[in-house]
Amino acid sequence: MGVLLFVRKGYQPNKIIDEIDYQIGRITDDKLFKKEIQNRFKLNNKEFDDVLDKIVDKYVPLESLWDLLPVLRKKYKLVILNNGTALTLSRFKNRYHLDSQFDLFVSSAIEGVKKPSENIYLSTARKLGILPKECLFMDDSELNIKGAEKCGMKTIWWKDQKTGFAKFHKFIAVN
């Protein structure tokens, strides 16, 4: 899931949940995604919703980063820029109180375009009322990092938790 959330320890892989979770990262149309998943896995609406709940349950926050969010939010605008369905958004918002932690949530399924397209980075910066060069973009995908860099954003590639967090702390100390 990236920088903020990671698969919880002890998670038991599940073929259907894991496959649907993998597909979520490719979504730019929620209605089409739901229809295709329900048809492919023969799921009714309740079963589909149950799978989305289980996907949310699969993840836990990186506590050391989440503990910094209130402090960071006093100085910076915080955004989640997500490749994925907006169908899980209310679930994540409820579980992690995203509205009180972040200024903006941008979903590829709502925008109709996903990372690493330059359009999603530029659109996010416009929504914040800032220039891309004023943004710090963090991601666990090197491809997404390159997309943000093309737009002029500063970046931190979270190749793994330890390296990403160290680079993040270094950036914060300097800025």
Tab-separated table of N, CA and C in Angstrom:
chain	number	residue	atom	x	y	z
A	1	MET	N	0.835	-1.191	0.000
A	1	MET	CA	0.000	0.000	0.000
A	1	MET	C	0.870	1.241	0.000
A	2	GLY	N	2.090	1.109	0.407
A	2	GLY	CA	2.938	2.248	0.222
A	2	GLY	C	3.648	2.779	1.429
A	3	VAL	N	3.480	4.065	1.668
A	3	VAL	CA	4.233	4.787	2.676
A	3	VAL	C	3.481	4.843	4.000
A	4	LEU	N	2.194	5.047	3.949
A	4	LEU	CA	1.399	5.230	5.171
A	4	LEU	C	0.895	3.927	5.775
A	5	LEU	N	0.576	2.974	4.938
A	5	LEU	CA	0.000	1.709	5.400
A	5	LEU	C	0.784	0.536	4.832
A	6	PHE	N	0.914	-0.490	5.666
A	6	PHE	CA	1.625	-1.694	5.261
A	6	PHE	C	0.808	-2.918	5.648
A	7	VAL	N	1.030	-4.004	4.948
A	7	VAL	CA	0.335	-5.250	5.275
A	7	VAL	C	0.680	-5.628	6.712
A	8	ARG	N	-0.358	-5.903	7.476
A	8	ARG	CA	-0.161	-6.200	8.901
A	8	ARG	C	0.553	-7.541	9.075
A	9	LYS	N	1.353	-7.597	10.134
A	9	LYS	CA	2.019	-8.857	10.467
A	9	LYS	C	0.950	-9.873	10.811
A	10	GLY	N	1.163	-11.080	10.381
A	10	GLY	CA	0.209	-12.141	10.660
A	10	GLY	C	-0.914	-12.243	9.641
A	11	TYR	N	-0.911	-11.341	8.651
A	11	TYR	CA	-1.945	-11.425	7.622
A	11	TYR	C	-1.790	-12.741	6.874
A	12	GLN	N	-2.885	-13.473	6.758
A	12	GLN	CA	-2.887	-14.735	6.020
A	12	GLN	C	-3.334	-14.470	4.586
A	13	PRO	N	-2.463	-14.689	3.619
A	13	PRO	CA	-2.828	-14.418	2.232
A	13	PRO	C	-4.135	-15.119	1.838
A	14	ASN	N	-4.901	-14.415	1.020
A	14	ASN	CA	-6.172	-14.914	0.523
A	14	ASN	C	-6.217	-14.597	-0.961
A	15	LYS	N	-6.365	-15.614	-1.780
A	15	LYS	CA	-6.257	-15.449	-3.225
A	15	LYS	C	-7.208	-14.382	-3.774
A	16	ILE	N	-8.461	-14.417	-3.369
A	16	ILE	CA	-9.438	-13.461	-3.901
A	16	ILE	C	-9.161	-12.053	-3.377
A	17	ILE	N	-8.973	-11.924	-2.073
A	17	ILE	CA	-8.714	-10.605	-1.482
A	17	ILE	C	-7.445	-10.003	-2.065
A	18	ASP	N	-6.398	-10.787	-2.159
A	18	ASP	CA	-5.120	-10.280	-2.654
A	18	ASP	C	-5.193	-9.906	-4.132
A	19	GLU	N	-5.908	-10.684	-4.920
A	19	GLU	CA	-6.049	-10.372	-6.344
A	19	GLU	C	-6.849	-9.080	-6.545
A	20	ILE	N	-7.945	-8.945	-5.807
A	20	ILE	CA	-8.751	-7.724	-5.926
A	20	ILE	C	-7.962	-6.522	-5.416
A	21	ASP	N	-7.235	-6.692	-4.327
A	21	ASP	CA	-6.397	-5.620	-3.789
A	21	ASP	C	-5.357	-5.202	-4.828
A	22	TYR	N	-4.763	-6.148	-5.506
A	22	TYR	CA	-3.792	-5.843	-6.553
A	22	TYR	C	-4.445	-5.036	-7.681
A	23	GLN	N	-5.654	-5.428	-8.068
A	23	GLN	CA	-6.368	-4.737	-9.142
A	23	GLN	C	-6.731	-3.302	-8.769
A	24	ILE	N	-6.932	-3.063	-7.472
A	24	ILE	CA	-7.327	-1.732	-7.004
A	24	ILE	C	-6.330	-0.667	-7.437
A	25	GLY	N	-5.054	-0.989	-7.461
A	25	GLY	CA	-4.027	-0.019	-7.831
A	25	GLY	C	-4.052	0.406	-9.281
A	26	ARG	N	-4.886	-0.221	-10.065
A	26	ARG	CA	-4.961	0.087	-11.496
A	26	ARG	C	-6.232	0.853	-11.870
A	27	ILE	N	-7.029	1.215	-10.882
A	27	ILE	CA	-8.374	1.726	-11.105
A	27	ILE	C	-8.399	3.199	-11.498
A	28	THR	N	-9.156	3.478	-12.562
A	28	THR	CA	-9.488	4.852	-12.909
A	28	THR	C	-10.996	5.006	-13.122
A	29	ASP	N	-11.755	3.930	-12.873
A	29	ASP	CA	-13.210	3.972	-13.027
A	29	ASP	C	-13.831	2.989	-12.033
A	30	ASP	N	-14.413	3.515	-10.955
A	30	ASP	CA	-14.969	2.669	-9.899
A	30	ASP	C	-16.127	1.793	-10.363
A	31	LYS	N	-17.015	2.339	-11.179
A	31	LYS	CA	-18.178	1.562	-11.634
A	31	LYS	C	-17.733	0.366	-12.464
A	32	LEU	N	-16.803	0.601	-13.361
A	32	LEU	CA	-16.282	-0.481	-14.196
A	32	LEU	C	-15.540	-1.506	-13.338
A	33	PHE	N	-14.730	-1.031	-12.397
A	33	PHE	CA	-13.999	-1.923	-11.495
A	33	PHE	C	-14.964	-2.837	-10.744
A	34	LYS	N	-15.989	-2.262	-10.128
A	34	LYS	CA	-16.941	-3.055	-9.351
A	34	LYS	C	-17.637	-4.085	-10.237
A	35	LYS	N	-18.070	-3.659	-11.391
A	35	LYS	CA	-18.763	-4.564	-12.317
A	35	LYS	C	-17.850	-5.723	-12.738
A	36	GLU	N	-16.618	-5.400	-13.113
A	36	GLU	CA	-15.675	-6.433	-13.557
A	36	GLU	C	-15.332	-7.406	-12.428
A	37	ILE	N	-15.110	-6.886	-11.220
A	37	ILE	CA	-14.767	-7.746	-10.088
A	37	ILE	C	-15.944	-8.629	-9.707
A	38	GLN	N	-17.136	-8.056	-9.670
A	38	GLN	CA	-18.312	-8.861	-9.321
A	38	GLN	C	-18.544	-9.967	-10.353
A	39	ASN	N	-18.366	-9.648	-11.619
A	39	ASN	CA	-18.539	-10.667	-12.663
A	39	ASN	C	-17.450	-11.729	-12.590
A	40	ARG	N	-16.224	-11.300	-12.443
A	40	ARG	CA	-15.092	-12.239	-12.442
A	40	ARG	C	-15.147	-13.206	-11.272
A	41	PHE	N	-15.486	-12.692	-10.077
A	41	PHE	CA	-15.476	-13.523	-8.874
A	41	PHE	C	-16.874	-13.950	-8.424
A	42	LYS	N	-17.871	-13.633	-9.239
A	42	LYS	CA	-19.269	-14.016	-8.946
A	42	LYS	C	-19.694	-13.519	-7.561
A	43	LEU	N	-19.521	-12.225	-7.314
A	43	LEU	CA	-19.836	-11.624	-6.023
A	43	LEU	C	-21.088	-10.764	-6.122
A	44	ASN	N	-21.969	-10.889	-5.137
A	44	ASN	CA	-23.092	-9.960	-5.062
A	44	ASN	C	-22.608	-8.693	-4.349
A	45	ASN	N	-23.481	-7.714	-4.175
A	45	ASN	CA	-23.070	-6.443	-3.565
A	45	ASN	C	-22.530	-6.625	-2.155
A	46	LYS	N	-23.181	-7.443	-1.346
A	46	LYS	CA	-22.727	-7.654	0.034
A	46	LYS	C	-21.363	-8.337	0.054
A	47	GLU	N	-21.185	-9.353	-0.772
A	47	GLU	CA	-19.894	-10.044	-0.833
A	47	GLU	C	-18.788	-9.106	-1.314
A	48	PHE	N	-19.108	-8.258	-2.272
A	48	PHE	CA	-18.141	-7.274	-2.756
A	48	PHE	C	-17.745	-6.330	-1.625
A	49	ASP	N	-18.728	-5.825	-0.889
A	49	ASP	CA	-18.449	-4.933	0.242
A	49	ASP	C	-17.631	-5.639	1.317
A	50	ASP	N	-17.920	-6.909	1.560
A	50	ASP	CA	-17.148	-7.681	2.545
A	50	ASP	C	-15.682	-7.792	2.134
A	51	VAL	N	-15.448	-7.990	0.840
A	51	VAL	CA	-14.069	-8.062	0.345
A	51	VAL	C	-13.364	-6.729	0.559
A	52	LEU	N	-14.049	-5.624	0.286
A	52	LEU	CA	-13.432	-4.313	0.501
A	52	LEU	C	-13.095	-4.113	1.975
A	53	ASP	N	-13.975	-4.558	2.876
A	53	ASP	CA	-13.686	-4.478	4.316
A	53	ASP	C	-12.441	-5.290	4.661
A	54	LYS	N	-12.319	-6.462	4.077
A	54	LYS	CA	-11.168	-7.324	4.362
A	54	LYS	C	-9.876	-6.731	3.806
A	55	ILE	N	-9.978	-6.031	2.702
A	55	ILE	CA	-8.795	-5.361	2.150
A	55	ILE	C	-8.333	-4.274	3.113
A	56	VAL	N	-9.257	-3.495	3.635
A	56	VAL	CA	-8.900	-2.456	4.605
A	56	VAL	C	-8.293	-3.097	5.847
A	57	ASP	N	-8.858	-4.212	6.292
A	57	ASP	CA	-8.351	-4.919	7.477
A	57	ASP	C	-6.943	-5.478	7.278
A	58	LYS	N	-6.550	-5.638	6.041
A	58	LYS	CA	-5.249	-6.208	5.702
A	58	LYS	C	-4.096	-5.280	6.097
A	59	TYR	N	-4.377	-3.996	6.248
A	59	TYR	CA	-3.327	-2.997	6.428
A	59	TYR	C	-3.324	-2.382	7.825
A	60	VAL	N	-2.141	-1.941	8.216
A	60	VAL	CA	-1.958	-1.188	9.466
A	60	VAL	C	-1.075	0.012	9.147
A	61	PRO	N	-1.213	1.076	9.934
A	61	PRO	CA	-0.400	2.272	9.677
A	61	PRO	C	1.039	2.102	10.134
A	62	LEU	N	1.926	2.842	9.488
A	62	LEU	CA	3.297	2.969	9.957
A	62	LEU	C	3.241	4.001	11.075
A	63	GLU	N	3.128	3.518	12.306
A	63	GLU	CA	2.863	4.375	13.467
A	63	GLU	C	3.865	5.510	13.609
A	64	SER	N	5.141	5.232	13.354
A	64	SER	CA	6.164	6.271	13.523
A	64	SER	C	5.921	7.457	12.591
A	65	LEU	N	5.373	7.207	11.416
A	65	LEU	CA	5.055	8.299	10.497
A	65	LEU	C	3.733	8.956	10.896
A	66	TRP	N	2.737	8.161	11.229
A	66	TRP	CA	1.433	8.718	11.624
A	66	TRP	C	1.550	9.584	12.873
A	67	ASP	N	2.461	9.245	13.766
A	67	ASP	CA	2.655	10.052	14.975
A	67	ASP	C	3.140	11.458	14.633
A	68	LEU	N	3.802	11.608	13.484
A	68	LEU	CA	4.322	12.910	13.072
A	68	LEU	C	3.287	13.772	12.336
A	69	LEU	N	2.210	13.181	11.884
A	69	LEU	CA	1.252	13.910	11.052
A	69	LEU	C	0.710	15.182	11.707
A	70	PRO	N	0.288	15.155	12.979
A	70	PRO	CA	-0.223	16.398	13.571
A	70	PRO	C	0.813	17.532	13.582
A	71	VAL	N	2.059	17.190	13.827
A	71	VAL	CA	3.124	18.193	13.828
A	71	VAL	C	3.370	18.709	12.415
A	72	LEU	N	3.428	17.800	11.458
A	72	LEU	CA	3.663	18.184	10.066
A	72	LEU	C	2.526	19.042	9.530
A	73	ARG	N	1.313	18.708	9.911
A	73	ARG	CA	0.147	19.420	9.382
A	73	ARG	C	0.119	20.877	9.838
A	74	LYS	N	0.805	21.196	10.907
A	74	LYS	CA	0.881	22.591	11.348
A	74	LYS	C	1.726	23.429	10.391
A	75	LYS	N	2.630	22.779	9.673
A	75	LYS	CA	3.555	23.487	8.787
A	75	LYS	C	3.271	23.233	7.295
A	76	TYR	N	2.727	22.053	6.982
A	76	TYR	CA	2.542	21.646	5.593
A	76	TYR	C	1.095	21.223	5.330
A	77	LYS	N	0.710	21.275	4.057
A	77	LYS	CA	-0.551	20.673	3.636
A	77	LYS	C	-0.246	19.202	3.355
A	78	LEU	N	-1.053	18.318	3.904
A	78	LEU	CA	-0.826	16.883	3.733
A	78	LEU	C	-1.897	16.291	2.826
A	79	VAL	N	-1.451	15.473	1.894
A	79	VAL	CA	-2.338	14.899	0.882
A	79	VAL	C	-2.053	13.419	0.730
A	80	ILE	N	-3.105	12.656	0.534
A	80	ILE	CA	-2.941	11.277	0.075
A	80	ILE	C	-3.277	11.284	-1.405
A	81	LEU	N	-2.328	10.856	-2.219
A	81	LEU	CA	-2.509	10.729	-3.665
A	81	LEU	C	-2.484	9.240	-3.959
A	82	ASN	N	-3.661	8.694	-4.220
A	82	ASN	CA	-3.852	7.253	-4.230
A	82	ASN	C	-4.237	6.726	-5.607
A	83	ASN	N	-3.482	5.737	-6.068
A	83	ASN	CA	-3.930	4.957	-7.210
A	83	ASN	C	-4.867	3.900	-6.669
A	84	GLY	N	-6.116	4.041	-6.963
A	84	GLY	CA	-7.045	3.026	-6.480
A	84	GLY	C	-8.468	3.499	-6.433
A	85	THR	N	-9.278	2.592	-6.003
A	85	THR	CA	-10.705	2.837	-5.938
A	85	THR	C	-11.067	3.807	-4.823
A	86	ALA	N	-12.064	4.603	-5.081
A	86	ALA	CA	-12.612	5.467	-4.031
A	86	ALA	C	-13.638	4.680	-3.209
A	87	LEU	N	-13.932	3.446	-3.612
A	87	LEU	CA	-14.929	2.626	-2.906
A	87	LEU	C	-14.470	2.232	-1.504
A	88	THR	N	-13.172	2.247	-1.272
A	88	THR	CA	-12.665	1.937	0.072
A	88	THR	C	-12.407	3.207	0.885
A	89	LEU	N	-12.560	4.366	0.262
A	89	LEU	CA	-12.218	5.622	0.917
A	89	LEU	C	-12.958	5.819	2.235
A	90	SER	N	-14.268	5.619	2.264
A	90	SER	CA	-15.011	5.832	3.515
A	90	SER	C	-14.528	4.875	4.600
A	91	ARG	N	-14.156	3.685	4.210
A	91	ARG	CA	-13.656	2.706	5.181
A	91	ARG	C	-12.325	3.169	5.786
A	92	PHE	N	-11.418	3.620	4.912
A	92	PHE	CA	-10.131	4.117	5.403
A	92	PHE	C	-10.312	5.408	6.200
A	93	LYS	N	-11.215	6.278	5.745
A	93	LYS	CA	-11.467	7.530	6.477
A	93	LYS	C	-11.956	7.240	7.890
A	94	ASN	N	-12.880	6.313	8.008
A	94	ASN	CA	-13.409	5.968	9.332
A	94	ASN	C	-12.355	5.332	10.223
A	95	ARG	N	-11.597	4.429	9.687
A	95	ARG	CA	-10.612	3.719	10.491
A	95	ARG	C	-9.453	4.609	10.927
A	96	TYR	N	-8.976	5.461	10.024
A	96	TYR	CA	-7.762	6.229	10.295
A	96	TYR	C	-8.007	7.734	10.436
A	97	HIS	N	-9.251	8.144	10.464
A	97	HIS	CA	-9.606	9.554	10.664
A	97	HIS	C	-8.855	10.446	9.671
A	98	LEU	N	-8.915	10.059	8.409
A	98	LEU	CA	-8.151	10.759	7.374
A	98	LEU	C	-8.516	12.235	7.266
A	99	ASP	N	-9.796	12.560	7.474
A	99	ASP	CA	-10.204	13.959	7.339
A	99	ASP	C	-9.538	14.860	8.372
A	100	SER	N	-9.208	14.316	9.520
A	100	SER	CA	-8.546	15.132	10.536
A	100	SER	C	-7.027	15.072	10.417
A	101	GLN	N	-6.513	14.176	9.616
A	101	GLN	CA	-5.070	14.017	9.450
A	101	GLN	C	-4.536	14.659	8.167
A	102	PHE	N	-5.407	14.735	7.152
A	102	PHE	CA	-4.961	15.182	5.828
A	102	PHE	C	-5.854	16.293	5.305
A	103	ASP	N	-5.279	17.138	4.478
A	103	ASP	CA	-6.012	18.246	3.882
A	103	ASP	C	-6.766	17.831	2.624
A	104	LEU	N	-6.295	16.779	1.977
A	104	LEU	CA	-6.874	16.391	0.699
A	104	LEU	C	-6.612	14.912	0.449
A	105	PHE	N	-7.581	14.262	-0.177
A	105	PHE	CA	-7.432	12.877	-0.620
A	105	PHE	C	-7.734	12.867	-2.108
A	106	VAL	N	-6.769	12.473	-2.916
A	106	VAL	CA	-6.924	12.420	-4.364
A	106	VAL	C	-6.878	10.964	-4.793
A	107	SER	N	-7.924	10.533	-5.478
A	107	SER	CA	-8.046	9.146	-5.912
A	107	SER	C	-8.035	9.065	-7.431
A	108	SER	N	-7.269	8.131	-7.964
A	108	SER	CA	-7.226	7.942	-9.415
A	108	SER	C	-8.607	7.591	-9.972
A	109	ALA	N	-9.422	6.902	-9.192
A	109	ALA	CA	-10.755	6.520	-9.662
A	109	ALA	C	-11.674	7.732	-9.791
A	110	ILE	N	-11.445	8.736	-8.986
A	110	ILE	CA	-12.239	9.966	-9.070
A	110	ILE	C	-11.677	10.878	-10.156
A	111	GLU	N	-10.351	10.945	-10.235
A	111	GLU	CA	-9.685	11.818	-11.208
A	111	GLU	C	-9.729	11.255	-12.629
A	112	GLY	N	-9.828	9.941	-12.754
A	112	GLY	CA	-9.823	9.320	-14.071
A	112	GLY	C	-8.438	9.187	-14.669
A	113	VAL	N	-7.432	9.385	-13.848
A	113	VAL	CA	-6.038	9.267	-14.280
A	113	VAL	C	-5.229	8.829	-13.059
A	114	LYS	N	-4.165	8.066	-13.295
A	114	LYS	CA	-3.401	7.553	-12.159
A	114	LYS	C	-1.921	7.874	-12.291
A	115	LYS	N	-1.243	7.746	-11.154
A	115	LYS	CA	0.210	7.884	-11.149
A	115	LYS	C	0.774	6.789	-12.057
A	116	PRO	N	1.762	7.035	-12.837
A	116	PRO	CA	2.681	8.163	-12.862
A	116	PRO	C	2.336	9.260	-13.870
A	117	SER	N	1.084	9.332	-14.333
A	117	SER	CA	0.712	10.400	-15.268
A	117	SER	C	0.950	11.768	-14.642
A	118	GLU	N	1.593	12.643	-15.389
A	118	GLU	CA	1.868	13.982	-14.883
A	118	GLU	C	0.583	14.712	-14.499
A	119	ASN	N	-0.503	14.413	-15.182
A	119	ASN	CA	-1.764	15.118	-14.940
A	119	ASN	C	-2.237	15.012	-13.501
A	120	ILE	N	-2.076	13.855	-12.882
A	120	ILE	CA	-2.575	13.697	-11.518
A	120	ILE	C	-1.728	14.499	-10.523
A	121	TYR	N	-0.436	14.598	-10.763
A	121	TYR	CA	0.423	15.397	-9.879
A	121	TYR	C	0.115	16.884	-10.033
A	122	LEU	N	-0.010	17.314	-11.277
A	122	LEU	CA	-0.283	18.726	-11.540
A	122	LEU	C	-1.658	19.127	-11.005
A	123	SER	N	-2.632	18.273	-11.194
A	123	SER	CA	-3.988	18.522	-10.687
A	123	SER	C	-3.986	18.628	-9.160
A	124	THR	N	-3.239	17.765	-8.507
A	124	THR	CA	-3.161	17.790	-7.040
A	124	THR	C	-2.536	19.096	-6.557
A	125	ALA	N	-1.457	19.514	-7.189
A	125	ALA	CA	-0.810	20.777	-6.806
A	125	ALA	C	-1.776	21.946	-7.013
A	126	ARG	N	-2.512	21.953	-8.129
A	126	ARG	CA	-3.486	23.017	-8.379
A	126	ARG	C	-4.555	23.045	-7.290
A	127	LYS	N	-5.043	21.876	-6.901
A	127	LYS	CA	-6.071	21.805	-5.850
A	127	LYS	C	-5.553	22.374	-4.531
A	128	LEU	N	-4.266	22.230	-4.293
A	128	LEU	CA	-3.656	22.762	-3.075
A	128	LEU	C	-3.333	24.250	-3.201
A	129	GLY	N	-3.365	24.765	-4.427
A	129	GLY	CA	-3.029	26.159	-4.653
A	129	GLY	C	-1.543	26.434	-4.568
A	130	ILE	N	-0.731	25.428	-4.916
A	130	ILE	CA	0.722	25.581	-4.869
A	130	ILE	C	1.347	25.070	-6.164
A	131	LEU	N	2.604	25.400	-6.349
A	131	LEU	CA	3.341	24.929	-7.518
A	131	LEU	C	3.914	23.539	-7.234
A	132	PRO	N	4.085	22.719	-8.265
A	132	PRO	CA	4.688	21.395	-8.056
A	132	PRO	C	6.041	21.450	-7.350
A	133	LYS	N	6.847	22.485	-7.628
A	133	LYS	CA	8.168	22.570	-7.001
A	133	LYS	C	8.075	22.800	-5.496
A	134	GLU	N	6.892	23.154	-5.010
A	134	GLU	CA	6.674	23.351	-3.573
A	134	GLU	C	6.205	22.070	-2.880
A	135	CYS	N	6.085	20.984	-3.641
A	135	CYS	CA	5.570	19.722	-3.112
A	135	CYS	C	6.683	18.725	-2.812
A	136	LEU	N	6.456	17.936	-1.784
A	136	LEU	CA	7.263	16.754	-1.522
A	136	LEU	C	6.352	15.568	-1.753
A	137	PHE	N	6.730	14.705	-2.669
A	137	PHE	CA	5.956	13.515	-2.992
A	137	PHE	C	6.727	12.294	-2.521
A	138	MET	N	6.050	11.430	-1.762
A	138	MET	CA	6.682	10.198	-1.280
A	138	MET	C	5.878	9.008	-1.791
A	139	ASP	N	6.590	7.967	-2.212
A	139	ASP	CA	5.904	6.789	-2.739
A	139	ASP	C	6.843	5.591	-2.655
A	140	ASP	N	6.241	4.406	-2.673
A	140	ASP	CA	7.039	3.181	-2.676
A	140	ASP	C	7.301	2.677	-4.088
A	141	SER	N	6.790	3.383	-5.092
A	141	SER	CA	6.991	3.002	-6.486
A	141	SER	C	7.972	3.957	-7.145
A	142	GLU	N	9.060	3.414	-7.635
A	142	GLU	CA	10.056	4.247	-8.314
A	142	GLU	C	9.466	4.891	-9.568
A	143	LEU	N	8.581	4.183	-10.251
A	143	LEU	CA	7.921	4.729	-11.440
A	143	LEU	C	7.091	5.962	-11.076
A	144	ASN	N	6.352	5.901	-9.965
A	144	ASN	CA	5.563	7.052	-9.523
A	144	ASN	C	6.461	8.215	-9.106
A	145	ILE	N	7.584	7.895	-8.509
A	145	ILE	CA	8.554	8.924	-8.130
A	145	ILE	C	9.042	9.667	-9.377
A	146	LYS	N	9.357	8.927	-10.410
A	146	LYS	CA	9.837	9.552	-11.647
A	146	LYS	C	8.767	10.444	-12.263
A	147	GLY	N	7.509	10.037	-12.187
A	147	GLY	CA	6.415	10.867	-12.693
A	147	GLY	C	6.328	12.186	-11.959
A	148	ALA	N	6.464	12.151	-10.635
A	148	ALA	CA	6.416	13.374	-9.830
A	148	ALA	C	7.625	14.261	-10.121
A	149	GLU	N	8.779	13.650	-10.300
A	149	GLU	CA	9.993	14.426	-10.598
A	149	GLU	C	9.867	15.154	-11.935
A	150	LYS	N	9.221	14.530	-12.920
A	150	LYS	CA	9.015	15.176	-14.218
A	150	LYS	C	8.229	16.475	-14.077
A	151	CYS	N	7.381	16.519	-13.069
A	151	CYS	CA	6.564	17.716	-12.818
A	151	CYS	C	7.301	18.747	-11.986
A	152	GLY	N	8.484	18.403	-11.501
A	152	GLY	CA	9.266	19.328	-10.703
A	152	GLY	C	9.095	19.172	-9.199
A	153	MET	N	8.432	18.110	-8.783
A	153	MET	CA	8.252	17.886	-7.345
A	153	MET	C	9.515	17.309	-6.723
A	154	LYS	N	9.738	17.649	-5.451
A	154	LYS	CA	10.770	16.975	-4.671
A	154	LYS	C	10.195	15.603	-4.328
A	155	THR	N	11.057	14.608	-4.204
A	155	THR	CA	10.548	13.250	-3.975
A	155	THR	C	11.388	12.490	-2.957
A	156	ILE	N	10.737	11.517	-2.365
A	156	ILE	CA	11.421	10.518	-1.543
A	156	ILE	C	10.863	9.164	-1.943
A	157	TRP	N	11.754	8.319	-2.436
A	157	TRP	CA	11.354	6.959	-2.794
A	157	TRP	C	11.480	6.086	-1.552
A	158	TRP	N	10.365	5.528	-1.127
A	158	TRP	CA	10.334	4.619	0.025
A	158	TRP	C	10.581	3.202	-0.483
A	159	LYS	N	11.824	2.954	-0.824
A	159	LYS	CA	12.210	1.621	-1.300
A	159	LYS	C	11.873	0.574	-0.232
A	160	ASP	N	12.051	0.956	1.021
A	160	ASP	CA	11.636	0.145	2.171
A	160	ASP	C	11.377	1.118	3.321
A	161	GLN	N	10.792	0.630	4.397
A	161	GLN	CA	10.426	1.512	5.516
A	161	GLN	C	11.626	2.226	6.117
A	162	LYS	N	12.673	1.496	6.369
A	162	LYS	CA	13.843	2.067	7.040
A	162	LYS	C	14.479	3.181	6.200
A	163	THR	N	14.736	2.906	4.936
A	163	THR	CA	15.368	3.887	4.058
A	163	THR	C	14.462	5.088	3.839
A	164	GLY	N	13.197	4.829	3.568
A	164	GLY	CA	12.249	5.920	3.332
A	164	GLY	C	12.122	6.831	4.532
A	165	PHE	N	11.997	6.240	5.704
A	165	PHE	CA	11.826	7.038	6.916
A	165	PHE	C	13.085	7.856	7.205
A	166	ALA	N	14.253	7.285	6.967
A	166	ALA	CA	15.511	8.018	7.176
A	166	ALA	C	15.603	9.215	6.226
A	167	LYS	N	15.259	9.015	4.951
A	167	LYS	CA	15.282	10.110	3.977
A	167	LYS	C	14.259	11.182	4.347
A	168	PHE	N	13.102	10.746	4.827
A	168	PHE	CA	12.062	11.672	5.233
A	168	PHE	C	12.545	12.541	6.400
A	169	HIS	N	13.122	11.923	7.409
A	169	HIS	CA	13.635	12.678	8.568
A	169	HIS	C	14.717	13.671	8.142
A	170	LYS	N	15.570	13.260	7.224
A	170	LYS	CA	16.621	14.136	6.732
A	170	LYS	C	16.003	15.344	6.016
A	171	PHE	N	14.998	15.101	5.200
A	171	PHE	CA	14.325	16.182	4.471
A	171	PHE	C	13.678	17.166	5.448
A	172	ILE	N	12.973	16.652	6.428
A	172	ILE	CA	12.276	17.490	7.414
A	172	ILE	C	13.280	18.330	8.209
A	173	ALA	N	14.406	17.734	8.547
A	173	ALA	CA	15.421	18.459	9.314
A	173	ALA	C	15.975	19.647	8.531
A	174	VAL	N	16.105	19.504	7.235
A	174	VAL	CA	16.653	20.549	6.389
A	174	VAL	C	15.592	21.622	6.068
A	175	ASN	N	14.357	21.186	5.981
A	175	ASN	CA	13.283	22.114	5.597
A	175	ASN	C	12.519	22.502	6.821
